[in-house]
Tab-separated table of C-alpha atoms in Angstrom:
chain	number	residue	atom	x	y	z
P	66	UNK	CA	56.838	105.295	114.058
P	67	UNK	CA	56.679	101.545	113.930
P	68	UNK	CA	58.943	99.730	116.671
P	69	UNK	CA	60.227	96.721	114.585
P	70	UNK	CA	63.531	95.920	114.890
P	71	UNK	CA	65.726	96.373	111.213
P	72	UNK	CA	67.011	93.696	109.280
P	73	UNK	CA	70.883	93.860	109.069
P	74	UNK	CA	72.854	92.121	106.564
P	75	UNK	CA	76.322	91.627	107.370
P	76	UNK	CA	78.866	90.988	103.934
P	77	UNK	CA	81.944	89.724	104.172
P	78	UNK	CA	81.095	87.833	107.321
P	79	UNK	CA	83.702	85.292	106.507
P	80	UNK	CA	87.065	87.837	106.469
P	81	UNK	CA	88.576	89.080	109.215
P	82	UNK	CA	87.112	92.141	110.171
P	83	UNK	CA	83.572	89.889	109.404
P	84	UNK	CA	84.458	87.803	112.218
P	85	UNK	CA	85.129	90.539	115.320
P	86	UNK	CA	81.519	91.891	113.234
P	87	UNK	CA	79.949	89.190	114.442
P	88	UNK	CA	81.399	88.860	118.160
P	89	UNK	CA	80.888	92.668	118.479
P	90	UNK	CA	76.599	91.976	117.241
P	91	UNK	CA	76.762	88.985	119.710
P	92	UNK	CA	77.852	91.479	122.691
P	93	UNK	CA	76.772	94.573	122.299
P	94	UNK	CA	73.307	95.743	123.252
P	95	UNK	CA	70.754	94.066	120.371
P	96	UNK	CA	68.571	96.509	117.862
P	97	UNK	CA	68.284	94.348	114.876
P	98	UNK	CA	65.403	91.920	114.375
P	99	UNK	CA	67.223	89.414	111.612
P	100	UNK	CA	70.955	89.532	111.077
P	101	UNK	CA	71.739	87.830	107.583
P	102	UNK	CA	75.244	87.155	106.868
P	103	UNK	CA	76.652	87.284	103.241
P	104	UNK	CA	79.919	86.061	101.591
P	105	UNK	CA	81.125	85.132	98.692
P	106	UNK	CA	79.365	81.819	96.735
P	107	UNK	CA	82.528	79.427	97.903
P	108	UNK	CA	81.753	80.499	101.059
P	109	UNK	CA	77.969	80.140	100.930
P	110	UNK	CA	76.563	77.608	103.173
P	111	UNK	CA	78.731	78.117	105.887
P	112	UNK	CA	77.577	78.541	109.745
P	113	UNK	CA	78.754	81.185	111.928
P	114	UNK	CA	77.520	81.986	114.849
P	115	UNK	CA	76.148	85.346	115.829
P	116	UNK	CA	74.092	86.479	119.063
P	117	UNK	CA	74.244	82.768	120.306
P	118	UNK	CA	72.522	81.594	116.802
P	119	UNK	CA	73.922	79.598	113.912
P	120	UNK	CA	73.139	81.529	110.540
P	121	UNK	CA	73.689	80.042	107.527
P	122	UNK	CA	75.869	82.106	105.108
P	123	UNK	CA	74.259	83.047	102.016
P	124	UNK	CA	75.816	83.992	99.012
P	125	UNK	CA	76.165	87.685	97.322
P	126	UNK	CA	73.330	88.023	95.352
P	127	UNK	CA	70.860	91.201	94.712
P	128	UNK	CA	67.836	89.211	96.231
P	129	UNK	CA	70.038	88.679	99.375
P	130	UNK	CA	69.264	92.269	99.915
P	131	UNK	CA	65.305	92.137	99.866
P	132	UNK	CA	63.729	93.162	103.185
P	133	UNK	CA	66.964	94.720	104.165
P	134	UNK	CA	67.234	97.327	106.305
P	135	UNK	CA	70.993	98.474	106.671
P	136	UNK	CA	73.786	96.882	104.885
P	137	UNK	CA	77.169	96.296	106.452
P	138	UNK	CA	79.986	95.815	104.085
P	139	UNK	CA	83.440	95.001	104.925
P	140	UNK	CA	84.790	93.533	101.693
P	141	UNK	CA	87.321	94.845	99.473
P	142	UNK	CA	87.028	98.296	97.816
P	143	UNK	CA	86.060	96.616	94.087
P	144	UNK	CA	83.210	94.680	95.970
P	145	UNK	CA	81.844	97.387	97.675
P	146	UNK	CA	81.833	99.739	94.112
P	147	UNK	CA	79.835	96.884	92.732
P	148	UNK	CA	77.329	95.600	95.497
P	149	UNK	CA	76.681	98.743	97.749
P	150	UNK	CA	74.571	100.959	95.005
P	151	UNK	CA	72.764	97.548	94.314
P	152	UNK	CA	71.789	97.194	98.250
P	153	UNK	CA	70.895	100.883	97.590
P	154	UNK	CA	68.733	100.081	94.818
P	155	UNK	CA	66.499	97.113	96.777
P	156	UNK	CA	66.170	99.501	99.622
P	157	UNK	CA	68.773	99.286	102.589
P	158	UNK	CA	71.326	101.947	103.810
P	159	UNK	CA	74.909	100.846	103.094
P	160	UNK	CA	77.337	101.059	105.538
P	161	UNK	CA	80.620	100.470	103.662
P	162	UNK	CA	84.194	100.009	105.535
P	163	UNK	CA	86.094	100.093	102.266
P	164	UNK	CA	88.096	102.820	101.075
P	165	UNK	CA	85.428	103.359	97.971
P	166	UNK	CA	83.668	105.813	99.607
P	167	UNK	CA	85.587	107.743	101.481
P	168	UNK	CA	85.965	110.987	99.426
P	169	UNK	CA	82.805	111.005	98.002
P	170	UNK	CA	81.063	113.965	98.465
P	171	UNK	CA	78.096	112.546	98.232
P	172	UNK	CA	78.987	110.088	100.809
P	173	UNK	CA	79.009	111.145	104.475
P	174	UNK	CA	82.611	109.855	106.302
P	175	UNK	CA	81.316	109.070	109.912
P	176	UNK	CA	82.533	108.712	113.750
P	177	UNK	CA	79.787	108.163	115.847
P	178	UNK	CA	81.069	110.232	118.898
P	179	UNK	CA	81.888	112.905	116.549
P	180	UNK	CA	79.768	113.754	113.846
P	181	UNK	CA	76.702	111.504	113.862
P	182	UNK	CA	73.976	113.709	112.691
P	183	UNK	CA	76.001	113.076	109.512
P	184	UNK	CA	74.514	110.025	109.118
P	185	UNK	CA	71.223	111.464	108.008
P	186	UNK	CA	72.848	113.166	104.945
P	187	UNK	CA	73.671	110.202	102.633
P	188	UNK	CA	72.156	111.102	99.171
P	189	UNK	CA	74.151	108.058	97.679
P	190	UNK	CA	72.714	105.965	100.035
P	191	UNK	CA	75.556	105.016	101.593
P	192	UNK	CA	77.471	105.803	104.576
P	193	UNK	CA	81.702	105.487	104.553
P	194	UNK	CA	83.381	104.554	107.946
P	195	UNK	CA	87.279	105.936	107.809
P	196	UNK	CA	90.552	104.622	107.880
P	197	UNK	CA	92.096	102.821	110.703
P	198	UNK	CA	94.773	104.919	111.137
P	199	UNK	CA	92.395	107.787	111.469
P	200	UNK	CA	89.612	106.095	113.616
P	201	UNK	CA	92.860	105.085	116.096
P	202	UNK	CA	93.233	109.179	116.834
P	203	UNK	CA	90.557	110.805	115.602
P	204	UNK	CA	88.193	110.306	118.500
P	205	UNK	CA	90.500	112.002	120.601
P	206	UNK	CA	91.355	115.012	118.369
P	207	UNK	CA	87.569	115.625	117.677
P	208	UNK	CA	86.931	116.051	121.195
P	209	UNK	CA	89.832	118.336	121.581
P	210	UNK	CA	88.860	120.422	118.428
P	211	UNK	CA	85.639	120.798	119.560
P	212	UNK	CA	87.349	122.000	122.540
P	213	UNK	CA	90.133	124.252	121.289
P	214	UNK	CA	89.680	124.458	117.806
P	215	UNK	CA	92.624	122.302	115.616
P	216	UNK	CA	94.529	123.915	113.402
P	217	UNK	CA	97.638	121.878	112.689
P	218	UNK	CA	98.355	118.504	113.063
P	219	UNK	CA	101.887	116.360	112.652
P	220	UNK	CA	101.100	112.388	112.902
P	221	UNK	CA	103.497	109.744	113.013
P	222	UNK	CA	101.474	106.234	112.906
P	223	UNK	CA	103.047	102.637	114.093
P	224	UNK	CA	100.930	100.561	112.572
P	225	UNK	CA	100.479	97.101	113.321
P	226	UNK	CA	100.988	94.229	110.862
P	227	UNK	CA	96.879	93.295	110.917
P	228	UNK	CA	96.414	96.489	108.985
P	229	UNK	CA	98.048	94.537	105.942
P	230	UNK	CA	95.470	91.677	106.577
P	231	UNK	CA	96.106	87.860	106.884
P	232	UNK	CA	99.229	88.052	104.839
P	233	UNK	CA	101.093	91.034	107.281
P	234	UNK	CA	100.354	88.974	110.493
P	235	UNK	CA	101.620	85.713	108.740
P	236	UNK	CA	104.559	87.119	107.883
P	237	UNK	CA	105.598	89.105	110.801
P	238	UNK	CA	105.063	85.348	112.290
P	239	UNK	CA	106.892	83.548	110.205
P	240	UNK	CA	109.966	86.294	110.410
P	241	UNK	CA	109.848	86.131	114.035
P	242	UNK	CA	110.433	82.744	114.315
P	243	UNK	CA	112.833	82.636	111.987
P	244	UNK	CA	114.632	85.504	113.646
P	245	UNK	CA	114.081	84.290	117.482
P	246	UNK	CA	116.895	81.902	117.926
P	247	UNK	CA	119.544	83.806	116.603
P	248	UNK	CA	120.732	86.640	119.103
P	249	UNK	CA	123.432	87.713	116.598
P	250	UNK	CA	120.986	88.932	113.877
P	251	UNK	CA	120.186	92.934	113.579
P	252	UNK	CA	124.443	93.852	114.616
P	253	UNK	CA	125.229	93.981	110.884
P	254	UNK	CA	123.302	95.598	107.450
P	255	UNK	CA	121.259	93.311	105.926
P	256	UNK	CA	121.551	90.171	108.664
P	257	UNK	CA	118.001	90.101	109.247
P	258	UNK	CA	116.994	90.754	105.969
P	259	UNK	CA	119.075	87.834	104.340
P	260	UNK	CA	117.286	85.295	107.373
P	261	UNK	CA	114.113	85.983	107.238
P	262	UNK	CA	114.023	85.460	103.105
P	263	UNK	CA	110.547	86.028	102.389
P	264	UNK	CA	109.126	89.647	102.872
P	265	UNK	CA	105.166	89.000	102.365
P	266	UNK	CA	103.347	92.438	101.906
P	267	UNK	CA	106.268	94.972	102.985
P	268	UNK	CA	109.313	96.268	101.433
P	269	UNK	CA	111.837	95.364	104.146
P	270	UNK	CA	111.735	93.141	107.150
P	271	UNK	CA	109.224	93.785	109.742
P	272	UNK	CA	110.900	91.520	112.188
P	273	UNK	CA	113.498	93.319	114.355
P	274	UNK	CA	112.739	96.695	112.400
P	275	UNK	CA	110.360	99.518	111.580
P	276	UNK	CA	109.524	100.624	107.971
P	277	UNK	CA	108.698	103.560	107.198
P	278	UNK	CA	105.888	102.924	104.449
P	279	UNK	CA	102.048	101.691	104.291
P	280	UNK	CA	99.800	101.911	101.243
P	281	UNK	CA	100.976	103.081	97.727
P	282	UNK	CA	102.997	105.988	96.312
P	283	UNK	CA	101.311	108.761	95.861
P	284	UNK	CA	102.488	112.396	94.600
P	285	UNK	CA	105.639	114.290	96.138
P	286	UNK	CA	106.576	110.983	97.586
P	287	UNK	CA	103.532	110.582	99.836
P	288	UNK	CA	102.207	107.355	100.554
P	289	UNK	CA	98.157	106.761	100.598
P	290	UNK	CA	98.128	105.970	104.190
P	291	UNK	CA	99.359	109.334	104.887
P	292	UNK	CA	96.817	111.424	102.791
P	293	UNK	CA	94.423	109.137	104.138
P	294	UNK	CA	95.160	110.495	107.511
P	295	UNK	CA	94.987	114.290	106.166
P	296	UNK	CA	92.185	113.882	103.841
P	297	UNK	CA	89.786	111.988	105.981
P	298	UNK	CA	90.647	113.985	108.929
P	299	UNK	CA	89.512	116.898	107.207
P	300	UNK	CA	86.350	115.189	106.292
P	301	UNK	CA	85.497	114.212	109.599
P	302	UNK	CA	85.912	117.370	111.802
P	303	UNK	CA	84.277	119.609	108.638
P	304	UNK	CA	87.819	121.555	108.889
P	305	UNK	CA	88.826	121.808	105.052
P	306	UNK	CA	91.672	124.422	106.084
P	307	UNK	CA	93.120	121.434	108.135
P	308	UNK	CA	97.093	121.751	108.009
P	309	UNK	CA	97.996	117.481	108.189
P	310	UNK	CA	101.531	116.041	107.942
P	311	UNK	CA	101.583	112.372	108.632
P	312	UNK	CA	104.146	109.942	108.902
P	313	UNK	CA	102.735	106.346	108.501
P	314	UNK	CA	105.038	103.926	109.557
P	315	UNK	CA	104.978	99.702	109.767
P	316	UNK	CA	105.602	97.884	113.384
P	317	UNK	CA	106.530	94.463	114.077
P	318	UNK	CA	102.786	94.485	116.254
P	319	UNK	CA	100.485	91.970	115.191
P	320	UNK	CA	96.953	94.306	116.045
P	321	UNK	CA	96.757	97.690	117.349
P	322	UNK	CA	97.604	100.721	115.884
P	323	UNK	CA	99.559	103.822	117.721
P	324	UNK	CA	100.122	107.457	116.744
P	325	UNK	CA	102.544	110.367	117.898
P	326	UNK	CA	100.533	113.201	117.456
P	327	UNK	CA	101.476	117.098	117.945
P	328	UNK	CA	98.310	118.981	117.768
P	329	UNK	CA	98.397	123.057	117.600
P	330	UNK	CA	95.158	124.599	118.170
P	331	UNK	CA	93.479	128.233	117.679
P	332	UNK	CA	94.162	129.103	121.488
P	333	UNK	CA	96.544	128.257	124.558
P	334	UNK	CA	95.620	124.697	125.852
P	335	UNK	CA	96.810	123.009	129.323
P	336	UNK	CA	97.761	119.642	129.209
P	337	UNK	CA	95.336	119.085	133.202
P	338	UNK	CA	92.755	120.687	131.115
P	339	UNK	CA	92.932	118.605	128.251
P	340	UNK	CA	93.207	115.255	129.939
P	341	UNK	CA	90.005	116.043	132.111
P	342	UNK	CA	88.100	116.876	128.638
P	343	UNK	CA	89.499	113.316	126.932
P	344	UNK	CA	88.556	111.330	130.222
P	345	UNK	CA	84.967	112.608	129.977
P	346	UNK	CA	85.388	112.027	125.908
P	347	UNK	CA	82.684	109.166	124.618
P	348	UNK	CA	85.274	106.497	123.197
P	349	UNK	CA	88.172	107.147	125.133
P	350	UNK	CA	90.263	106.073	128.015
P	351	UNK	CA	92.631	108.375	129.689
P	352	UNK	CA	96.126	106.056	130.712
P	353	UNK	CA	98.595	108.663	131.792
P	354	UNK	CA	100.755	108.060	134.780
P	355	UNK	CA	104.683	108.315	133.411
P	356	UNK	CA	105.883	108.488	136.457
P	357	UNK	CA	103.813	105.766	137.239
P	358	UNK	CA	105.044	103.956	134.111
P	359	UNK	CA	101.782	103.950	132.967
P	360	UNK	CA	100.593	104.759	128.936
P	361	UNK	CA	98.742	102.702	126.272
P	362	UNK	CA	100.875	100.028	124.667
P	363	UNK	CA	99.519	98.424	121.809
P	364	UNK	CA	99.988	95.017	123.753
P	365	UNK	CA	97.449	95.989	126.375
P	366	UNK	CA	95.235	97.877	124.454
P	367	UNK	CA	94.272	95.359	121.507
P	368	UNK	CA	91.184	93.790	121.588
P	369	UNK	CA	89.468	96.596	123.657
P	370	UNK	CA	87.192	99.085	122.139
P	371	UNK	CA	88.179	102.689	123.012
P	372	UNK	CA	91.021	104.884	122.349
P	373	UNK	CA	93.534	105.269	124.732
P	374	UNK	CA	95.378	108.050	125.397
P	375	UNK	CA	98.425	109.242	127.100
P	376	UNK	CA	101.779	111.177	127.218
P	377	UNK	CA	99.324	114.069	127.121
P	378	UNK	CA	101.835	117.567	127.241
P	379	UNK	CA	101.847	121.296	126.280
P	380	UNK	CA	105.021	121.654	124.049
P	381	UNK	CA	107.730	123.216	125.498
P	382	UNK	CA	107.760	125.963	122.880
P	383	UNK	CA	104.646	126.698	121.978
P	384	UNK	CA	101.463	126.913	124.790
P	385	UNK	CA	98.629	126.653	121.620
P	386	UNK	CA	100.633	122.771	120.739
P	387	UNK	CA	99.651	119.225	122.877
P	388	UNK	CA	101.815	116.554	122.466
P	389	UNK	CA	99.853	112.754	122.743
P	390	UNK	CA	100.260	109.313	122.286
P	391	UNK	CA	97.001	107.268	121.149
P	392	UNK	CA	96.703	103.405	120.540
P	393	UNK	CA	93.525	102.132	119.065
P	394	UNK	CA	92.606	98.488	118.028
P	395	UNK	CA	92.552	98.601	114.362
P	396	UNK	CA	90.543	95.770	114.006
P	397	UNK	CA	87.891	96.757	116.242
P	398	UNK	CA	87.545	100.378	116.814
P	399	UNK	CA	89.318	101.308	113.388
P	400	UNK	CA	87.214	99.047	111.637
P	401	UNK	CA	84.251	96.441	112.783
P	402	UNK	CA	83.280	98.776	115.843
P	403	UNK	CA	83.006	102.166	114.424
P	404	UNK	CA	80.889	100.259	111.438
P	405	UNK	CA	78.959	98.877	113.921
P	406	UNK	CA	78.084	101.587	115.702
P	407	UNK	CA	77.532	103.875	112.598
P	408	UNK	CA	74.819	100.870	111.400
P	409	UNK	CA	73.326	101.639	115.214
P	410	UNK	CA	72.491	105.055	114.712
P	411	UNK	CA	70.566	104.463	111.125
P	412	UNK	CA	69.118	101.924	112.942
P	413	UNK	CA	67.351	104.495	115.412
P	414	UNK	CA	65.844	106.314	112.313
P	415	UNK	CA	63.987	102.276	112.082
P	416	UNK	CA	63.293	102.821	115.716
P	417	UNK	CA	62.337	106.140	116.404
């Protein structure tokens, strides 16, 4: 097995999840021999810095992909329809954080601490890395199911305004300034809505309020976040017979997803028991002191890698049910990280 270290090209090094790509390269431990980073032509020629280099950023091109080991792509879903078969094609694995892939069946959907060995069965090519919303809990649960054995699961998400990109966290600025001088607003219907004017990305304020809707409509009134949690976590665990009702719901947070999550399993579970098995869990922190007043907030939790989990509970009425609360940084774990760390383990197969 030769022992040279894999050429990695990073596209869509200039966006947002690009740029916690390249500080999450720079700090975690090295196995990749070149790194080149890839963008768009207007943003060709740039120079970011990764691993304590400058790189010059070349543009999207199919020669850019010559020599290449693994491909990273965090681009939109169009992008990644067009560019990761042609990686493919002049020899690298894909590694695509779009939402292109994701049902594929020819496509393996991967988290690292829970179904690696997936990796290795990509006939595509190409490897999918899930949903935010899903990555932020699913860690957790896959521990537990491996544990207990899931059989029903009831999600409520709070999802922070990052997930919308650029244009959420703008505008749950803007709002909040616009709301934070006036004490008087959110005592009558439509107050807030009338000052803050300008909704961005959402369908009501996100300043001052919750709204009950992410994604797109989908059948029975569904939205796509929501059958992105039930679809992908079915994927993930190999647990087809998965019952998943979700909730997805927008916060005024600018990173960091959280999830309620009631979890009924094939036999009676005890909440000591479980939170022993999650603190021993790859990828997740145990934070669960209420009389202590301690859980995860998203506010302490973003920018951090793991899960965190807490409020951890039998249900009163039923001994098989936990009852949790997760937060997960959506831009890191949810996104950049679990990419990053799915690219690591093809990697080994360069490695041995």
């Amino acid at each position: 097995m030769s022992t040279r270290l894999p050429t990695l090209a990073v596209v869509g090094a200039t966006g947002a999840v690009g740029s916690v790509m390249l500080d999450i390269l720079s700090t975690r431990e090295n196995v990749w021999g070149e790194i080149r980073l890839v963008a768009s032509p207007r943003s060709a020629g740039k120079r970011l810095t990764v691993r304590g280099e400058e790189v010059e950023v070349q543009p999207l091109s199919p020669e850019v992909f010559d020599g290449v080991d693994v491909a990273m792509f965090d681009v939109p879903d169009e992008v990644s329809k067009e560019w990761a078969p042609v990686a493919v094609e002049r020899g690298a694995v894909a590694v695509d954080n779009s939402g292109a892939y994701r049902m594929d069946a020819g496509v393996p959907l991967v988290v690292p601490e829970v179904n690696a060995a997936q990796t290795r069965d990509r006939p595509k090519g190409i490897v999918s890395n899930p949903n935010c919303t899903t990555l932020s809990m699913i860690v957790a649960l896959g521990a537990l199911h491996g544990a207990y054995g899931l059989t029903d699961l009831v999600v409520a998400s709070y999802q922070a305004a990052s997930g919308s990109g650029q244009e959420g966290i703008d505008t749950l600025h803007d709002q909040t300034e616009k709301v934070a001088t006036d004490r008087t607003l959110g005592s009558r219907a439509g107050d807030v809505r009338a000052a803050v004017g300008d909704l961005g990305p959402y369908p009501a304020p996100l300043a001052l309020n919750v709204v009950p809707w992410a994604g797109s409509l989908k059948e029975d009134g569904h939205s796509s976040e929501e059958m992105k949690v039930r679809n992908e976590s079915r994927k993930i665990l190999g647990h087809s017979e998965l019952r998943v009702s979700a909730t997805c719901v927008r916060v005024p947070v600018v990173t960091t997803h959280s999830l309620a999550v009631h979890a009924t399993f094939d036999r009676e579970v005890r909440a000591g028991e479980a939170r022993e098995l999650l603190a021993s869990a790859p990828g997740v922190v145990v934070q669960d002191d209420p009389a202590g007043s301690e859980f995860p907030t998203p506010i302490d939790v973003v920018g951090t890698d793991p899960t965190w989990v807490g409020r951890i509970r039998r249900s009163v009425d039923d001994p098989r049910s936990l009852d949790l609360f997760l937060c997960g940084d959506n831009l890191r774990k949810g996104a950049a990280l679990n990419t990053a760390q799915i690219a690591e383990v093809i990697a080994g197969e360069f490695t041995g």
